[in-house]
């Protein structure tokens, strides 16, 4: 039998009172040094029955926390707080024996030899919380909380929910300075799905980025705000991960529109206009298409011209043609070049 198991689990709950008023027997508590593992199950010493109860004082390196390590790293990218992520990686036996830095110890519930229920891990040196997680039959499954070791109050760094080891639902990252949410993202079994919001880590805690995902890729509108002023600075649209549609840029100080353009599946095309950030006056106007760049095309009504081309092609037909986007793109180019069906 070996002493190391690769399992995992959240905050500890001890004996409960029954509805009848009778007090249940307290849960068995087993120190890690007295635990044994055989065929994937944990036993107390030489007992024949797999252990049910609480196991204490086992190193974080003896359980599989890799999904939580990854989530701590994700939170670090947003918050700049790498304290817990690094600490979770420093749980090896060599670290414990030689004292090379801190390490974490945990306690967790087991049922019939498997992690089942809550697990909590703290720093060995000063007993600060590192994480709480939940297991079902040995599988990481349920709510989790990762704590900051850098924040002076040791508040939450991130929290969410896991299903079969994959994050599912709302993932929240907390700011190092304010301890308020700075990231709120929706996921479905580990894949970005739905809204993504970023907030500033300051007293204002204002929205700085909002976008949406579909099956792991950006899809729909993206809106960004200045971290310093909170004013709108960018609006753009994506279609299944590709920039497609209108884009507008604004000055972070004045809030004035400075640039507007359109994209056609990742490539700039169509009207593009630049404006003075202080007055909002038009500085330059161009039309970009396969036929080239047309300066100051505002005297050409592109959309009206395109409609005339469509009417021209539909003449005498019982049913109108279905116009693909690439054909409309070509017609806009013709119109920008001054071509018309009457010519």
XYZ file of C-alpha atoms in Angstrom:
343
model
C 0.000 0.000 0.000
C 1.190 3.534 -0.755
C 0.691 6.826 1.017
C -0.083 9.026 -1.988
C -3.411 9.361 -3.735
C -4.323 11.422 -6.754
C -7.788 12.611 -5.868
C -9.422 15.857 -4.594
C -12.364 17.789 -2.683
C -14.281 21.893 -0.007
C -14.864 23.528 3.456
C -15.209 21.011 6.216
C -18.528 20.181 7.865
C -18.489 18.069 10.989
C -21.279 16.230 12.841
C -24.878 17.441 12.334
C -27.932 17.235 14.537
C -30.698 14.946 13.340
C -34.227 16.283 12.862
C -35.353 14.270 15.846
C -32.983 16.194 18.087
C -30.610 13.270 18.505
C -26.943 13.969 17.878
C -25.324 11.859 15.210
C -22.053 10.109 15.799
C -19.127 12.432 14.973
C -17.317 11.743 11.722
C -14.183 9.678 11.948
C -11.021 11.739 11.592
C -7.851 10.170 10.226
C -4.427 11.772 10.018
C -2.745 11.440 6.644
C 0.244 9.657 8.166
C -2.064 6.787 9.166
C -3.825 6.523 5.803
C -3.088 3.761 3.294
C -4.197 3.340 -0.292
C -5.020 0.092 -2.042
C -6.471 -0.264 -5.549
C -7.394 3.400 -5.669
C -9.191 3.478 -2.326
C -8.078 4.951 0.978
C -8.043 2.793 4.122
C -7.309 3.528 7.751
C -4.236 1.526 8.645
C -4.872 -2.165 8.078
C -8.677 -2.021 8.165
C -10.506 -4.041 5.535
C -13.276 -1.504 4.980
C -12.483 1.587 2.866
C -12.364 4.755 4.944
C -15.356 7.074 5.401
C -14.773 10.299 7.288
C -12.263 13.153 7.272
C -8.576 12.884 6.436
C -6.364 15.707 7.718
C -2.890 17.114 7.122
C -2.188 15.755 3.658
C 0.002 17.792 1.273
C -1.665 19.474 -1.673
C 0.763 17.591 -3.931
C -0.990 14.323 -3.066
C -4.219 15.335 -4.799
C -4.991 16.361 -8.357
C -5.565 20.122 -8.271
C -4.530 20.757 -11.874
C -7.959 22.156 -12.952
C -7.802 24.634 -10.078
C -4.167 25.499 -10.818
C -5.229 26.370 -14.357
C -8.091 28.537 -13.105
C -5.781 30.301 -10.663
C -3.475 31.037 -13.605
C -6.431 32.453 -15.576
C -7.357 34.690 -12.656
C -3.703 35.771 -12.397
C -3.756 36.992 -16.015
C -6.665 39.284 -15.189
C -5.853 40.373 -11.651
C -2.059 40.264 -11.609
C -2.197 38.160 -8.430
C 0.033 35.090 -8.871
C 0.489 34.335 -5.176
C -1.884 31.384 -4.893
C -1.032 29.934 -8.303
C 2.636 29.711 -7.363
C 1.828 28.354 -3.924
C -0.331 25.592 -5.382
C 2.617 24.517 -7.515
C 4.951 24.339 -4.507
C 3.483 21.290 -2.860
C 6.076 18.634 -3.622
C 7.606 16.375 -0.997
C 11.052 17.852 -1.721
C 9.677 21.272 -0.878
C 8.241 19.936 2.361
C 11.395 18.075 3.423
C 13.927 20.736 2.515
C 11.777 23.719 3.382
C 12.308 25.395 0.001
C 9.438 27.836 0.218
C 5.919 27.377 1.534
C 3.611 24.464 0.980
C -0.042 23.720 1.571
C -1.787 21.076 3.628
C -5.386 19.973 3.188
C -8.228 18.142 4.841
C -11.141 16.531 3.056
C -14.119 14.250 3.341
C -14.023 10.687 2.050
C -16.755 8.161 1.489
C -15.939 4.498 1.082
C -12.356 5.302 0.215
C -12.992 8.087 -2.310
C -12.921 11.847 -1.983
C -16.553 12.846 -1.652
C -17.655 16.198 -0.308
C -15.611 19.179 0.771
C -11.877 19.817 0.810
C -10.000 22.833 2.152
C -6.300 23.671 1.849
C -4.289 26.171 3.878
C -0.696 27.325 4.089
C 1.294 25.136 6.458
C 3.234 28.033 7.936
C 0.461 30.423 9.000
C -2.772 28.577 8.189
C -4.020 31.020 5.540
C -6.745 29.695 3.236
C -5.660 28.725 -0.293
C -8.646 26.950 -1.764
C -11.914 25.181 -1.138
C -13.378 22.682 -3.570
C -15.941 19.886 -3.812
C -15.778 16.287 -4.980
C -18.272 13.656 -5.975
C -17.053 10.038 -5.945
C -13.446 11.065 -6.440
C -14.214 13.541 -9.238
C -13.799 17.296 -8.880
C -17.424 18.387 -9.085
C -19.162 21.336 -7.463
C -18.386 24.875 -6.254
C -14.841 26.071 -5.601
C -13.127 29.141 -4.151
C -9.492 30.152 -4.651
C -8.121 32.686 -2.159
C -5.509 35.395 -2.554
C -2.340 35.238 -0.483
C -1.272 38.667 -1.717
C -4.338 40.664 -0.786
C -3.890 41.932 2.766
C -7.303 40.586 3.779
C -6.736 37.251 1.986
C -10.012 37.637 0.143
C -11.247 35.588 -2.789
C -9.155 35.448 -5.949
C -11.646 33.428 -8.003
C -14.715 31.246 -7.664
C -17.033 29.180 -9.806
C -18.433 25.710 -10.319
C -16.960 22.550 -11.822
C -18.729 19.635 -13.467
C -16.627 16.509 -13.974
C -13.473 18.577 -13.607
C -14.515 21.280 -16.101
C -15.677 24.752 -15.203
C -19.359 25.240 -15.886
C -21.399 28.373 -15.351
C -20.144 31.737 -14.119
C -16.413 32.161 -13.400
C -15.614 35.222 -11.283
C -12.185 36.763 -10.750
C -11.653 39.340 -7.987
C -9.380 42.399 -8.025
C -6.197 42.506 -6.007
C -6.818 46.102 -4.946
C -10.581 46.291 -4.419
C -11.518 42.620 -3.914
C -14.496 43.339 -6.194
C -15.297 41.283 -9.310
C -13.053 42.292 -12.222
C -13.917 39.321 -14.437
C -17.281 37.636 -14.955
C -17.323 35.008 -17.681
C -19.841 32.338 -18.617
C -18.640 28.908 -19.694
C -20.164 25.570 -20.591
C -18.076 22.555 -19.563
C -14.832 24.464 -19.965
C -15.762 26.274 -23.179
C -16.503 30.007 -23.333
C -20.217 30.408 -23.969
C -22.192 33.610 -23.456
C -21.116 36.899 -21.931
C -17.628 38.016 -20.885
C -17.182 41.176 -18.797
C -14.076 42.911 -17.438
C -14.134 45.665 -14.805
C -11.495 48.081 -13.534
C -9.792 47.264 -10.241
C -10.262 50.703 -8.708
C -12.792 52.683 -6.704
C -15.048 53.128 -9.740
C -14.986 49.425 -10.644
C -16.470 50.379 -14.024
C -16.985 48.120 -17.028
C -13.996 48.182 -19.406
C -14.744 45.310 -21.794
C -17.854 43.395 -22.782
C -18.122 40.680 -25.434
C -19.870 37.394 -26.069
C -18.780 33.899 -27.069
C -20.355 31.023 -28.914
C -18.732 27.604 -28.597
C -15.397 29.082 -27.559
C -15.079 31.867 -30.168
C -16.065 35.552 -30.085
C -19.429 36.078 -31.701
C -21.429 39.296 -31.713
C -20.641 42.780 -30.448
C -17.499 43.830 -28.572
C -17.587 47.041 -26.550
C -14.601 48.568 -24.719
C -14.274 51.494 -22.308
C -11.256 53.470 -21.135
C -9.744 52.217 -17.876
C -8.876 55.796 -16.892
C -12.027 57.691 -17.852
C -14.672 54.989 -18.247
C -15.750 56.468 -21.579
C -16.622 54.356 -24.605
C -13.554 53.814 -26.841
C -14.438 50.911 -29.162
C -17.386 49.151 -30.768
C -16.956 46.275 -33.212
C -18.669 43.072 -34.323
C -17.471 39.499 -34.831
C -19.013 36.564 -36.610
C -17.781 33.190 -35.337
C -14.369 34.540 -34.336
C -13.863 36.757 -37.409
C -14.096 40.538 -37.406
C -17.128 41.305 -39.542
C -19.344 44.358 -39.659
C -19.029 47.945 -38.458
C -16.325 49.302 -36.140
C -16.286 52.636 -34.306
C -13.465 54.147 -32.255
C -13.841 57.028 -29.790
C -11.475 59.379 -27.986
C -10.985 58.330 -24.347
C -10.947 61.924 -23.093
C -13.562 63.738 -25.196
C -15.802 60.777 -26.036
C -15.954 61.990 -29.666
C -16.103 59.514 -32.547
C -12.651 59.369 -34.193
C -12.933 56.531 -36.711
C -15.572 54.358 -38.284
C -15.020 51.564 -40.770
C -16.467 48.222 -41.772
C -14.995 44.740 -42.107
C -15.978 41.925 -44.424
C -14.914 38.633 -42.831
C -11.668 39.987 -41.417
C -10.770 42.435 -44.219
C -11.452 46.163 -44.092
C -13.875 47.177 -46.807
C -16.505 49.781 -47.560
C -16.734 53.258 -46.097
C -14.073 54.545 -43.702
C -14.245 57.955 -42.026
C -11.884 59.809 -39.679
C -13.061 62.564 -37.345
C -11.412 65.238 -35.243
C -11.356 63.943 -31.614
C -11.997 67.424 -30.233
C -14.679 68.773 -32.561
C -16.151 65.638 -34.108
C -15.762 67.141 -37.591
C -15.084 64.844 -40.538
C -11.388 64.881 -41.516
C -11.142 62.216 -44.194
C -13.524 59.893 -45.973
C -12.580 56.955 -48.199
C -14.231 53.905 -49.689
C -12.139 50.710 -49.659
C -12.978 47.789 -51.914
C -11.485 45.314 -54.331
C -11.530 48.027 -57.003
C -9.276 50.237 -54.876
C -9.622 53.181 -52.528
C -11.958 56.028 -53.454
C -11.281 59.337 -51.673
C -14.261 61.364 -50.439
C -17.025 59.127 -51.847
C -19.762 60.688 -49.716
C -21.428 62.197 -52.774
C -22.109 58.617 -53.934
C -25.112 56.929 -52.310
C -23.624 53.420 -52.226
C -26.639 51.610 -50.831
C -29.065 53.309 -53.198
C -26.806 52.373 -56.104
C -26.682 48.737 -54.928
C -30.491 48.652 -54.801
C -30.632 49.863 -58.392
C -28.283 47.050 -59.452
C -30.494 44.497 -57.678
C -33.631 45.906 -59.318
C -31.879 45.791 -62.688
C -30.959 42.102 -62.300
C -34.428 41.187 -61.001
C -36.301 42.706 -63.933
C -38.593 40.206 -65.632
C -37.986 37.493 -63.016
C -40.931 35.899 -61.200
C -38.911 35.499 -58.020
C -36.111 37.840 -56.926
C -32.583 36.495 -56.808
C -31.071 35.604 -53.423
C -28.051 37.844 -53.091
C -25.009 36.442 -51.352
C -22.859 38.794 -49.291
C -19.892 38.473 -51.669
C -22.108 39.587 -54.584
C -23.354 42.597 -52.625
C -19.727 43.351 -51.792
C -18.904 43.360 -55.518
C -21.866 45.629 -56.270
C -20.762 48.112 -53.622
C -17.359 48.163 -55.247
C -18.894 48.933 -58.645
C -20.975 51.718 -57.171
C -17.941 53.209 -55.396
C -16.146 53.178 -58.746
C -18.991 55.134 -60.288
C -20.583 52.270 -62.213
C -24.360 52.054 -62.467
C -26.762 49.751 -64.336
C -27.860 52.686 -66.496
C -24.349 53.266 -67.816
